[in-house]
Amino acid sequence: MTLQAIIFDVDGTLADTERDGHRVAFNAAFAEAGLDWNWDVALYGELLAVTGGKERIRFYVERHCPEFSKRPDFDALVKSLHAAKTTHYVRLVDSGELPLRPGVRALINEARVAGLRLGIATTTTPENVTALLRATLGADAETWFEAIGAGDIVPAKKPAPDIYQWVLQRLNLPANVCLALEDSGNGIRSSLGAGIPTLVTETDYTRDHDFSGALAVLPDLATTVLSDVRRYFDRAL
Ligand code: XBP
Ligand code: MG
């Protein structure tokens, strides 16, 4: 089998966005709404167990202030908090404060030159993906990715396989000619659930996750070139 496409996760994989991006944006939205919720670095690590921002807010409320969910306007509040969070996050990304992880730009460039097809499978909101690609790779970077599966486009977020299955369908490729790049336990459960061989680059938040089934677990892509990726892919055969 020859590798035909690479499907990238976004948060934690393209860029280390969680601690200094999403977390900061959630806290800004909470403060703006007059809430005294503060997600510190350690607490946020626990909340990452749940993917999706709206789902994460609900998970926090369930655990830390369950009475809050009894408010009649709770659903609307979650929605508006999340919309405000997205605005803050996009602003942060636009300011250029969230760089790509080492080796990511080089691998994407090399893959494009080699004629590999590219996709994205993420639980984050589509606006966030657009902002990150533009801020880091340039105005036309979004067009490099033939299929961008993001956010609520599928109802069941990672670890469910749905988002990867959606991307496979868009690419019109079987799972076994693609390689997924992931950084988290929920991410690899999703990609492997869709049958896609998966390479992991771990982050500070995901180092202790269960990556069983990964082709390899790397600290980052700093020294990984496309021929290495192809070699890892061949392990899946
Ligand atoms: C990313 C996530 C997302 C972001 C927040 O996971 O879990 O929830 O933290 O995004 P993955 P939104 O890298 O596995 O896709 O607030 O836009 O939902
Ligand atoms: Mg991730």
PDB file of C-alpha atoms and ligand atoms in Angstrom:
ATOM      1  CA  MET A   1       0.000   0.000   0.000  1.00  0.00           C
ATOM      2  CA  THR A   2       1.309   3.459  -0.888  1.00  0.00           C
ATOM      3  CA  LEU A   3       0.671   6.432   1.336  1.00  0.00           C
ATOM      4  CA  GLN A   4      -1.710   8.810  -0.438  1.00  0.00           C
ATOM      5  CA  ALA A   5      -2.844  11.315   2.180  1.00  0.00           C
ATOM      6  CA  ILE A   6      -1.944  12.762   5.550  1.00  0.00           C
ATOM      7  CA  ILE A   7      -4.774  13.839   7.840  1.00  0.00           C
ATOM      8  CA  PHE A   8      -3.774  16.313  10.517  1.00  0.00           C
ATOM      9  CA  ASP A   9      -5.350  16.922  13.878  1.00  0.00           C
ATOM     10  CA  VAL A  10      -5.127  20.622  14.788  1.00  0.00           C
ATOM     11  CA  ASP A  11      -4.959  21.359  18.510  1.00  0.00           C
ATOM     12  CA  GLY A  12      -1.796  19.931  19.993  1.00  0.00           C
ATOM     13  CA  THR A  13      -0.634  18.599  16.614  1.00  0.00           C
ATOM     14  CA  LEU A  14      -0.279  21.533  14.216  1.00  0.00           C
ATOM     15  CA  ALA A  15       0.240  23.934  17.119  1.00  0.00           C
ATOM     16  CA  ASP A  16       0.313  23.744  20.887  1.00  0.00           C
ATOM     17  CA  THR A  17      -2.913  25.708  21.225  1.00  0.00           C
ATOM     18  CA  GLU A  18      -4.538  24.406  24.370  1.00  0.00           C
ATOM     19  CA  ARG A  19      -2.716  25.999  27.326  1.00  0.00           C
ATOM     20  CA  ASP A  20      -1.960  29.428  25.879  1.00  0.00           C
ATOM     21  CA  GLY A  21      -4.773  29.627  23.342  1.00  0.00           C
ATOM     22  CA  HIS A  22      -8.047  27.859  24.070  1.00  0.00           C
ATOM     23  CA  ARG A  23      -7.633  27.992  27.868  1.00  0.00           C
ATOM     24  CA  VAL A  24      -6.891  31.717  27.853  1.00  0.00           C
ATOM     25  CA  ALA A  25      -9.839  32.370  25.525  1.00  0.00           C
ATOM     26  CA  PHE A  26     -12.244  30.387  27.733  1.00  0.00           C
ATOM     27  CA  ASN A  27     -11.130  32.386  30.784  1.00  0.00           C
ATOM     28  CA  ALA A  28     -11.538  35.686  28.926  1.00  0.00           C
ATOM     29  CA  ALA A  29     -15.095  34.706  27.937  1.00  0.00           C
ATOM     30  CA  PHE A  30     -15.936  33.727  31.513  1.00  0.00           C
ATOM     31  CA  ALA A  31     -14.590  37.013  32.910  1.00  0.00           C
ATOM     32  CA  GLU A  32     -16.473  39.010  30.292  1.00  0.00           C
ATOM     33  CA  ALA A  33     -19.704  37.270  31.303  1.00  0.00           C
ATOM     34  CA  GLY A  34     -19.065  38.155  34.952  1.00  0.00           C
ATOM     35  CA  LEU A  35     -18.358  34.566  35.985  1.00  0.00           C
ATOM     36  CA  ASP A  36     -15.614  33.847  38.513  1.00  0.00           C
ATOM     37  CA  TRP A  37     -14.581  30.619  36.778  1.00  0.00           C
ATOM     38  CA  ASN A  38     -10.856  30.333  36.216  1.00  0.00           C
ATOM     39  CA  TRP A  39      -9.423  27.354  34.398  1.00  0.00           C
ATOM     40  CA  ASP A  40      -5.823  27.128  35.556  1.00  0.00           C
ATOM     41  CA  VAL A  41      -3.239  25.063  33.684  1.00  0.00           C
ATOM     42  CA  ALA A  42      -3.734  21.918  35.802  1.00  0.00           C
ATOM     43  CA  LEU A  43      -7.536  22.063  35.838  1.00  0.00           C
ATOM     44  CA  TYR A  44      -7.578  22.599  32.075  1.00  0.00           C
ATOM     45  CA  GLY A  45      -5.534  19.414  31.667  1.00  0.00           C
ATOM     46  CA  GLU A  46      -8.331  17.512  33.432  1.00  0.00           C
ATOM     47  CA  LEU A  47     -11.021  19.200  31.357  1.00  0.00           C
ATOM     48  CA  LEU A  48      -9.271  18.140  28.152  1.00  0.00           C
ATOM     49  CA  ALA A  49     -10.707  14.687  28.849  1.00  0.00           C
ATOM     50  CA  VAL A  50     -13.748  16.057  27.020  1.00  0.00           C
ATOM     51  CA  THR A  51     -13.293  17.348  23.473  1.00  0.00           C
ATOM     52  CA  GLY A  52     -15.251  20.297  22.110  1.00  0.00           C
ATOM     53  CA  GLY A  53     -15.530  23.653  23.835  1.00  0.00           C
ATOM     54  CA  LYS A  54     -19.265  23.597  24.538  1.00  0.00           C
ATOM     55  CA  GLU A  55     -19.006  20.029  25.783  1.00  0.00           C
ATOM     56  CA  ARG A  56     -16.024  21.042  27.964  1.00  0.00           C
ATOM     57  CA  ILE A  57     -17.960  23.915  29.570  1.00  0.00           C
ATOM     58  CA  ARG A  58     -20.817  21.522  30.397  1.00  0.00           C
ATOM     59  CA  PHE A  59     -18.367  18.984  31.838  1.00  0.00           C
ATOM     60  CA  TYR A  60     -16.858  21.701  34.065  1.00  0.00           C
ATOM     61  CA  VAL A  61     -20.263  22.808  35.314  1.00  0.00           C
ATOM     62  CA  GLU A  62     -21.294  19.218  36.023  1.00  0.00           C
ATOM     63  CA  ARG A  63     -18.203  18.695  38.150  1.00  0.00           C
ATOM     64  CA  HIS A  64     -17.639  22.065  39.789  1.00  0.00           C
ATOM     65  CA  CYS A  65     -20.945  23.946  40.000  1.00  0.00           C
ATOM     66  CA  PRO A  66     -23.781  21.554  39.070  1.00  0.00           C
ATOM     67  CA  GLU A  67     -26.490  23.886  40.370  1.00  0.00           C
ATOM     68  CA  PHE A  68     -25.556  26.287  37.569  1.00  0.00           C
ATOM     69  CA  SER A  69     -26.958  23.902  34.958  1.00  0.00           C
ATOM     70  CA  LYS A  70     -30.427  24.307  36.475  1.00  0.00           C
ATOM     71  CA  ARG A  71     -30.637  27.892  35.242  1.00  0.00           C
ATOM     72  CA  PRO A  72     -33.394  28.130  32.634  1.00  0.00           C
ATOM     73  CA  ASP A  73     -31.037  29.920  30.232  1.00  0.00           C
ATOM     74  CA  PHE A  74     -28.211  27.385  30.666  1.00  0.00           C
ATOM     75  CA  ASP A  75     -28.149  26.092  27.071  1.00  0.00           C
ATOM     76  CA  ALA A  76     -28.161  29.626  25.665  1.00  0.00           C
ATOM     77  CA  LEU A  77     -25.452  30.649  28.099  1.00  0.00           C
ATOM     78  CA  VAL A  78     -23.168  27.795  27.054  1.00  0.00           C
ATOM     79  CA  LYS A  79     -23.682  28.789  23.443  1.00  0.00           C
ATOM     80  CA  SER A  80     -22.933  32.451  24.030  1.00  0.00           C
ATOM     81  CA  LEU A  81     -19.930  31.748  26.270  1.00  0.00           C
ATOM     82  CA  HIS A  82     -18.543  29.524  23.550  1.00  0.00           C
ATOM     83  CA  ALA A  83     -19.157  32.104  20.826  1.00  0.00           C
ATOM     84  CA  ALA A  84     -17.311  34.707  22.918  1.00  0.00           C
ATOM     85  CA  LYS A  85     -14.508  32.213  23.522  1.00  0.00           C
ATOM     86  CA  THR A  86     -14.152  31.675  19.778  1.00  0.00           C
ATOM     87  CA  THR A  87     -13.846  35.441  19.227  1.00  0.00           C
ATOM     88  CA  HIS A  88     -11.090  35.656  21.846  1.00  0.00           C
ATOM     89  CA  TYR A  89      -9.322  32.607  20.460  1.00  0.00           C
ATOM     90  CA  VAL A  90      -9.339  33.868  16.878  1.00  0.00           C
ATOM     91  CA  ARG A  91      -7.979  37.214  18.089  1.00  0.00           C
ATOM     92  CA  LEU A  92      -5.157  35.440  19.903  1.00  0.00           C
ATOM     93  CA  VAL A  93      -4.314  33.370  16.840  1.00  0.00           C
ATOM     94  CA  ASP A  94      -4.466  36.426  14.571  1.00  0.00           C
ATOM     95  CA  SER A  95      -1.938  38.155  16.809  1.00  0.00           C
ATOM     96  CA  GLY A  96       0.549  35.444  15.848  1.00  0.00           C
ATOM     97  CA  GLU A  97       1.048  34.188  19.390  1.00  0.00           C
ATOM     98  CA  LEU A  98       0.483  30.513  18.553  1.00  0.00           C
ATOM     99  CA  PRO A  99       3.233  29.189  16.287  1.00  0.00           C
ATOM    100  CA  LEU A 100       3.231  25.859  14.494  1.00  0.00           C
ATOM    101  CA  ARG A 101       4.995  23.033  16.298  1.00  0.00           C
ATOM    102  CA  PRO A 102       8.542  22.233  15.124  1.00  0.00           C
ATOM    103  CA  GLY A 103       8.717  20.408  11.820  1.00  0.00           C
ATOM    104  CA  VAL A 104       5.048  20.865  10.908  1.00  0.00           C
ATOM    105  CA  ARG A 105       5.574  23.490   8.217  1.00  0.00           C
ATOM    106  CA  ALA A 106       8.414  21.507   6.629  1.00  0.00           C
ATOM    107  CA  LEU A 107       6.409  18.280   6.571  1.00  0.00           C
ATOM    108  CA  ILE A 108       3.371  19.969   5.019  1.00  0.00           C
ATOM    109  CA  ASN A 109       5.554  21.584   2.360  1.00  0.00           C
ATOM    110  CA  GLU A 110       7.327  18.329   1.618  1.00  0.00           C
ATOM    111  CA  ALA A 111       4.043  16.428   1.404  1.00  0.00           C
ATOM    112  CA  ARG A 112       2.617  18.983  -1.042  1.00  0.00           C
ATOM    113  CA  VAL A 113       5.695  18.828  -3.246  1.00  0.00           C
ATOM    114  CA  ALA A 114       5.456  15.017  -3.209  1.00  0.00           C
ATOM    115  CA  GLY A 115       1.830  15.218  -4.369  1.00  0.00           C
ATOM    116  CA  LEU A 116       0.325  13.750  -1.218  1.00  0.00           C
ATOM    117  CA  ARG A 117      -3.221  14.807  -0.444  1.00  0.00           C
ATOM    118  CA  LEU A 118      -3.914  16.636   2.810  1.00  0.00           C
ATOM    119  CA  GLY A 119      -6.843  16.667   5.191  1.00  0.00           C
ATOM    120  CA  ILE A 120      -7.762  17.975   8.625  1.00  0.00           C
ATOM    121  CA  ALA A 121      -9.817  16.222  11.305  1.00  0.00           C
ATOM    122  CA  THR A 122     -10.442  18.239  14.438  1.00  0.00           C
ATOM    123  CA  THR A 123     -13.048  18.847  17.109  1.00  0.00           C
ATOM    124  CA  THR A 124     -12.384  22.561  17.180  1.00  0.00           C
ATOM    125  CA  THR A 125     -14.613  25.208  15.574  1.00  0.00           C
ATOM    126  CA  PRO A 126     -14.039  25.813  11.817  1.00  0.00           C
ATOM    127  CA  GLU A 127     -13.219  29.547  12.341  1.00  0.00           C
ATOM    128  CA  ASN A 128     -10.372  28.516  14.632  1.00  0.00           C
ATOM    129  CA  VAL A 129      -8.867  26.282  11.960  1.00  0.00           C
ATOM    130  CA  THR A 130      -9.111  28.987   9.311  1.00  0.00           C
ATOM    131  CA  ALA A 131      -7.493  31.536  11.618  1.00  0.00           C
ATOM    132  CA  LEU A 132      -4.650  29.205  12.580  1.00  0.00           C
ATOM    133  CA  LEU A 133      -3.858  28.163   9.014  1.00  0.00           C
ATOM    134  CA  ARG A 134      -3.874  31.782   7.803  1.00  0.00           C
ATOM    135  CA  ALA A 135      -1.786  33.092  10.686  1.00  0.00           C
ATOM    136  CA  THR A 136       0.841  30.378  10.456  1.00  0.00           C
ATOM    137  CA  LEU A 137       0.969  29.096   6.872  1.00  0.00           C
ATOM    138  CA  GLY A 138      -0.460  31.989   4.882  1.00  0.00           C
ATOM    139  CA  ALA A 139      -3.640  33.290   3.307  1.00  0.00           C
ATOM    140  CA  ASP A 140      -4.120  30.423   0.840  1.00  0.00           C
ATOM    141  CA  ALA A 141      -3.137  27.566   3.187  1.00  0.00           C
ATOM    142  CA  GLU A 142      -6.732  26.475   3.657  1.00  0.00           C
ATOM    143  CA  THR A 143      -6.864  25.489  -0.013  1.00  0.00           C
ATOM    144  CA  TRP A 144      -3.985  23.045   0.495  1.00  0.00           C
ATOM    145  CA  PHE A 145      -6.305  20.822   2.527  1.00  0.00           C
ATOM    146  CA  GLU A 146      -8.867  19.042   0.365  1.00  0.00           C
ATOM    147  CA  ALA A 147     -11.063  18.072   3.292  1.00  0.00           C
ATOM    148  CA  ILE A 148     -11.375  20.054   6.505  1.00  0.00           C
ATOM    149  CA  GLY A 149     -13.534  18.253   9.040  1.00  0.00           C
ATOM    150  CA  ALA A 150     -14.088  20.473  12.081  1.00  0.00           C
ATOM    151  CA  GLY A 151     -16.348  21.097  15.069  1.00  0.00           C
ATOM    152  CA  ASP A 152     -20.042  20.262  14.922  1.00  0.00           C
ATOM    153  CA  ILE A 153     -19.937  18.981  11.323  1.00  0.00           C
ATOM    154  CA  VAL A 154     -20.353  15.555  12.917  1.00  0.00           C
ATOM    155  CA  PRO A 155     -22.446  15.286  16.077  1.00  0.00           C
ATOM    156  CA  ALA A 156     -20.144  12.826  17.872  1.00  0.00           C
ATOM    157  CA  LYS A 157     -16.737  14.380  18.507  1.00  0.00           C
ATOM    158  CA  LYS A 158     -13.460  12.529  19.179  1.00  0.00           C
ATOM    159  CA  PRO A 159     -12.893   9.889  20.559  1.00  0.00           C
ATOM    160  CA  ALA A 160     -15.716   8.843  18.189  1.00  0.00           C
ATOM    161  CA  PRO A 161     -14.329   7.958  14.730  1.00  0.00           C
ATOM    162  CA  ASP A 162     -16.941  10.094  12.935  1.00  0.00           C
ATOM    163  CA  ILE A 163     -14.786  13.099  12.062  1.00  0.00           C
ATOM    164  CA  TYR A 164     -12.074  10.916  10.483  1.00  0.00           C
ATOM    165  CA  GLN A 165     -14.730   8.927   8.632  1.00  0.00           C
ATOM    166  CA  TRP A 166     -16.162  12.212   7.343  1.00  0.00           C
ATOM    167  CA  VAL A 167     -12.739  13.272   6.048  1.00  0.00           C
ATOM    168  CA  LEU A 168     -12.106   9.861   4.439  1.00  0.00           C
ATOM    169  CA  GLN A 169     -15.414  10.138   2.652  1.00  0.00           C
ATOM    170  CA  ARG A 170     -14.566  13.624   1.402  1.00  0.00           C
ATOM    171  CA  LEU A 171     -11.158  12.468   0.203  1.00  0.00           C
ATOM    172  CA  ASN A 172     -12.805   9.389  -1.263  1.00  0.00           C
ATOM    173  CA  LEU A 173      -9.961   7.251   0.079  1.00  0.00           C
ATOM    174  CA  PRO A 174      -9.857   4.068   2.141  1.00  0.00           C
ATOM    175  CA  ALA A 175      -8.368   4.374   5.621  1.00  0.00           C
ATOM    176  CA  ASN A 176      -5.353   2.195   4.864  1.00  0.00           C
ATOM    177  CA  VAL A 177      -3.774   4.604   2.344  1.00  0.00           C
ATOM    178  CA  CYS A 178      -3.934   7.514   4.807  1.00  0.00           C
ATOM    179  CA  LEU A 179      -1.893   8.419   7.834  1.00  0.00           C
ATOM    180  CA  ALA A 180      -3.259  10.462  10.734  1.00  0.00           C
ATOM    181  CA  LEU A 181      -1.151  12.743  12.895  1.00  0.00           C
ATOM    182  CA  GLU A 182      -2.493  13.078  16.424  1.00  0.00           C
ATOM    183  CA  ASP A 183      -1.409  14.282  19.851  1.00  0.00           C
ATOM    184  CA  SER A 184      -3.961  12.898  22.298  1.00  0.00           C
ATOM    185  CA  GLY A 185      -5.614   9.749  23.569  1.00  0.00           C
ATOM    186  CA  ASN A 186      -9.044  10.909  22.380  1.00  0.00           C
ATOM    187  CA  GLY A 187      -7.503  11.790  19.025  1.00  0.00           C
ATOM    188  CA  ILE A 188      -5.864   8.422  18.405  1.00  0.00           C
ATOM    189  CA  ARG A 189      -8.966   6.547  19.535  1.00  0.00           C
ATOM    190  CA  SER A 190     -10.853   8.493  16.885  1.00  0.00           C
ATOM    191  CA  SER A 191      -8.335   7.961  14.067  1.00  0.00           C
ATOM    192  CA  LEU A 192      -7.721   4.280  14.865  1.00  0.00           C
ATOM    193  CA  GLY A 193     -11.463   3.831  15.252  1.00  0.00           C
ATOM    194  CA  ALA A 194     -11.735   4.918  11.624  1.00  0.00           C
ATOM    195  CA  GLY A 195      -8.984   2.428  10.736  1.00  0.00           C
ATOM    196  CA  ILE A 196      -6.309   5.024   9.923  1.00  0.00           C
ATOM    197  CA  PRO A 197      -2.667   4.260  10.828  1.00  0.00           C
ATOM    198  CA  THR A 198      -1.634   6.982  13.263  1.00  0.00           C
ATOM    199  CA  LEU A 199       1.576   8.714  14.226  1.00  0.00           C
ATOM    200  CA  VAL A 200       1.604  10.612  17.522  1.00  0.00           C
ATOM    201  CA  THR A 201       3.452  13.748  18.588  1.00  0.00           C
ATOM    202  CA  GLU A 202       2.770  14.135  22.281  1.00  0.00           C
ATOM    203  CA  THR A 203       2.431  17.401  24.236  1.00  0.00           C
ATOM    204  CA  ASP A 204       2.857  18.355  27.893  1.00  0.00           C
ATOM    205  CA  TYR A 205      -0.838  17.719  28.348  1.00  0.00           C
ATOM    206  CA  THR A 206      -0.925  14.329  26.620  1.00  0.00           C
ATOM    207  CA  ARG A 207       2.382  12.676  27.627  1.00  0.00           C
ATOM    208  CA  ASP A 208       0.643  10.208  29.949  1.00  0.00           C
ATOM    209  CA  HIS A 209      -2.184   9.323  27.547  1.00  0.00           C
ATOM    210  CA  ASP A 210      -2.679   5.809  26.229  1.00  0.00           C
ATOM    211  CA  PHE A 211      -1.247   5.700  22.725  1.00  0.00           C
ATOM    212  CA  SER A 212      -1.523   1.960  22.171  1.00  0.00           C
ATOM    213  CA  GLY A 213      -1.795   1.167  18.507  1.00  0.00           C
ATOM    214  CA  ALA A 214       0.269   4.186  17.388  1.00  0.00           C
ATOM    215  CA  LEU A 215       2.826   3.643  14.608  1.00  0.00           C
ATOM    216  CA  ALA A 216       5.217   5.618  16.832  1.00  0.00           C
ATOM    217  CA  VAL A 217       5.049   8.218  19.587  1.00  0.00           C
ATOM    218  CA  LEU A 218       7.414  11.135  18.968  1.00  0.00           C
ATOM    219  CA  PRO A 219       8.183  14.201  21.090  1.00  0.00           C
ATOM    220  CA  ASP A 220       7.599  16.365  17.982  1.00  0.00           C
ATOM    221  CA  LEU A 221       8.334  16.431  14.245  1.00  0.00           C
ATOM    222  CA  ALA A 222      11.517  18.496  14.547  1.00  0.00           C
ATOM    223  CA  THR A 223      13.689  15.843  12.927  1.00  0.00           C
ATOM    224  CA  THR A 224      10.991  13.923  11.068  1.00  0.00           C
ATOM    225  CA  VAL A 225      10.930  14.226   7.286  1.00  0.00           C
ATOM    226  CA  LEU A 226       8.498  12.678   4.825  1.00  0.00           C
ATOM    227  CA  SER A 227      10.661   9.601   4.229  1.00  0.00           C
ATOM    228  CA  ASP A 228      10.471   8.892   7.990  1.00  0.00           C
ATOM    229  CA  VAL A 229       6.698   9.267   7.895  1.00  0.00           C
ATOM    230  CA  ARG A 230       6.533   6.830   4.973  1.00  0.00           C
ATOM    231  CA  ARG A 231       8.702   4.406   6.950  1.00  0.00           C
ATOM    232  CA  TYR A 232       6.345   4.604   9.946  1.00  0.00           C
ATOM    233  CA  PHE A 233       3.409   4.119   7.582  1.00  0.00           C
ATOM    234  CA  ASP A 234       4.981   0.952   6.174  1.00  0.00           C
ATOM    235  CA  ARG A 235       4.922  -0.490   9.707  1.00  0.00           C
ATOM    236  CA  ALA A 236       1.141  -0.583   9.452  1.00  0.00           C
ATOM    237  CA  LEU A 237       1.235  -3.009   6.540  1.00  0.00           C
TER     238      LEU A 237
HETATM  239  C1  XBP B   1      -9.335  19.879  20.360  1.00  0.00           C
HETATM  240  C2  XBP B   1     -10.329  20.145  21.360  1.00  0.00           C
HETATM  241  C3  XBP B   1     -11.147  21.328  21.218  1.00  0.00           C
HETATM  242  C4  XBP B   1     -10.489  22.632  21.576  1.00  0.00           C
HETATM  243  C5  XBP B   1     -11.537  23.695  21.703  1.00  0.00           C
HETATM  244  O1  XBP B   1      -9.118  18.472  20.280  1.00  0.00           O
HETATM  245  O2  XBP B   1     -10.525  19.377  22.268  1.00  0.00           O
HETATM  246  O3  XBP B   1     -12.219  21.160  22.086  1.00  0.00           O
HETATM  247  O4  XBP B   1      -9.853  22.524  22.826  1.00  0.00           O
HETATM  248  O5  XBP B   1     -12.214  23.892  20.533  1.00  0.00           O
HETATM  249  P1  XBP B   1      -8.447  17.808  19.004  1.00  0.00           P
HETATM  250  P2  XBP B   1     -13.673  24.569  20.502  1.00  0.00           P
HETATM  251  O6  XBP B   1      -7.059  18.344  18.924  1.00  0.00           O
HETATM  252  O7  XBP B   1      -8.421  16.343  19.298  1.00  0.00           O
HETATM  253  O8  XBP B   1      -9.305  18.107  17.816  1.00  0.00           O
HETATM  254  O9  XBP B   1     -13.822  25.424  21.718  1.00  0.00           O
HETATM  255  O10 XBP B   1     -13.689  25.370  19.234  1.00  0.00           O
HETATM  256  O11 XBP B   1     -14.670  23.445  20.497  1.00  0.00           O
HETATM  257 MG    MG B   2      -5.334  17.312  19.360  1.00  0.00          MG
END
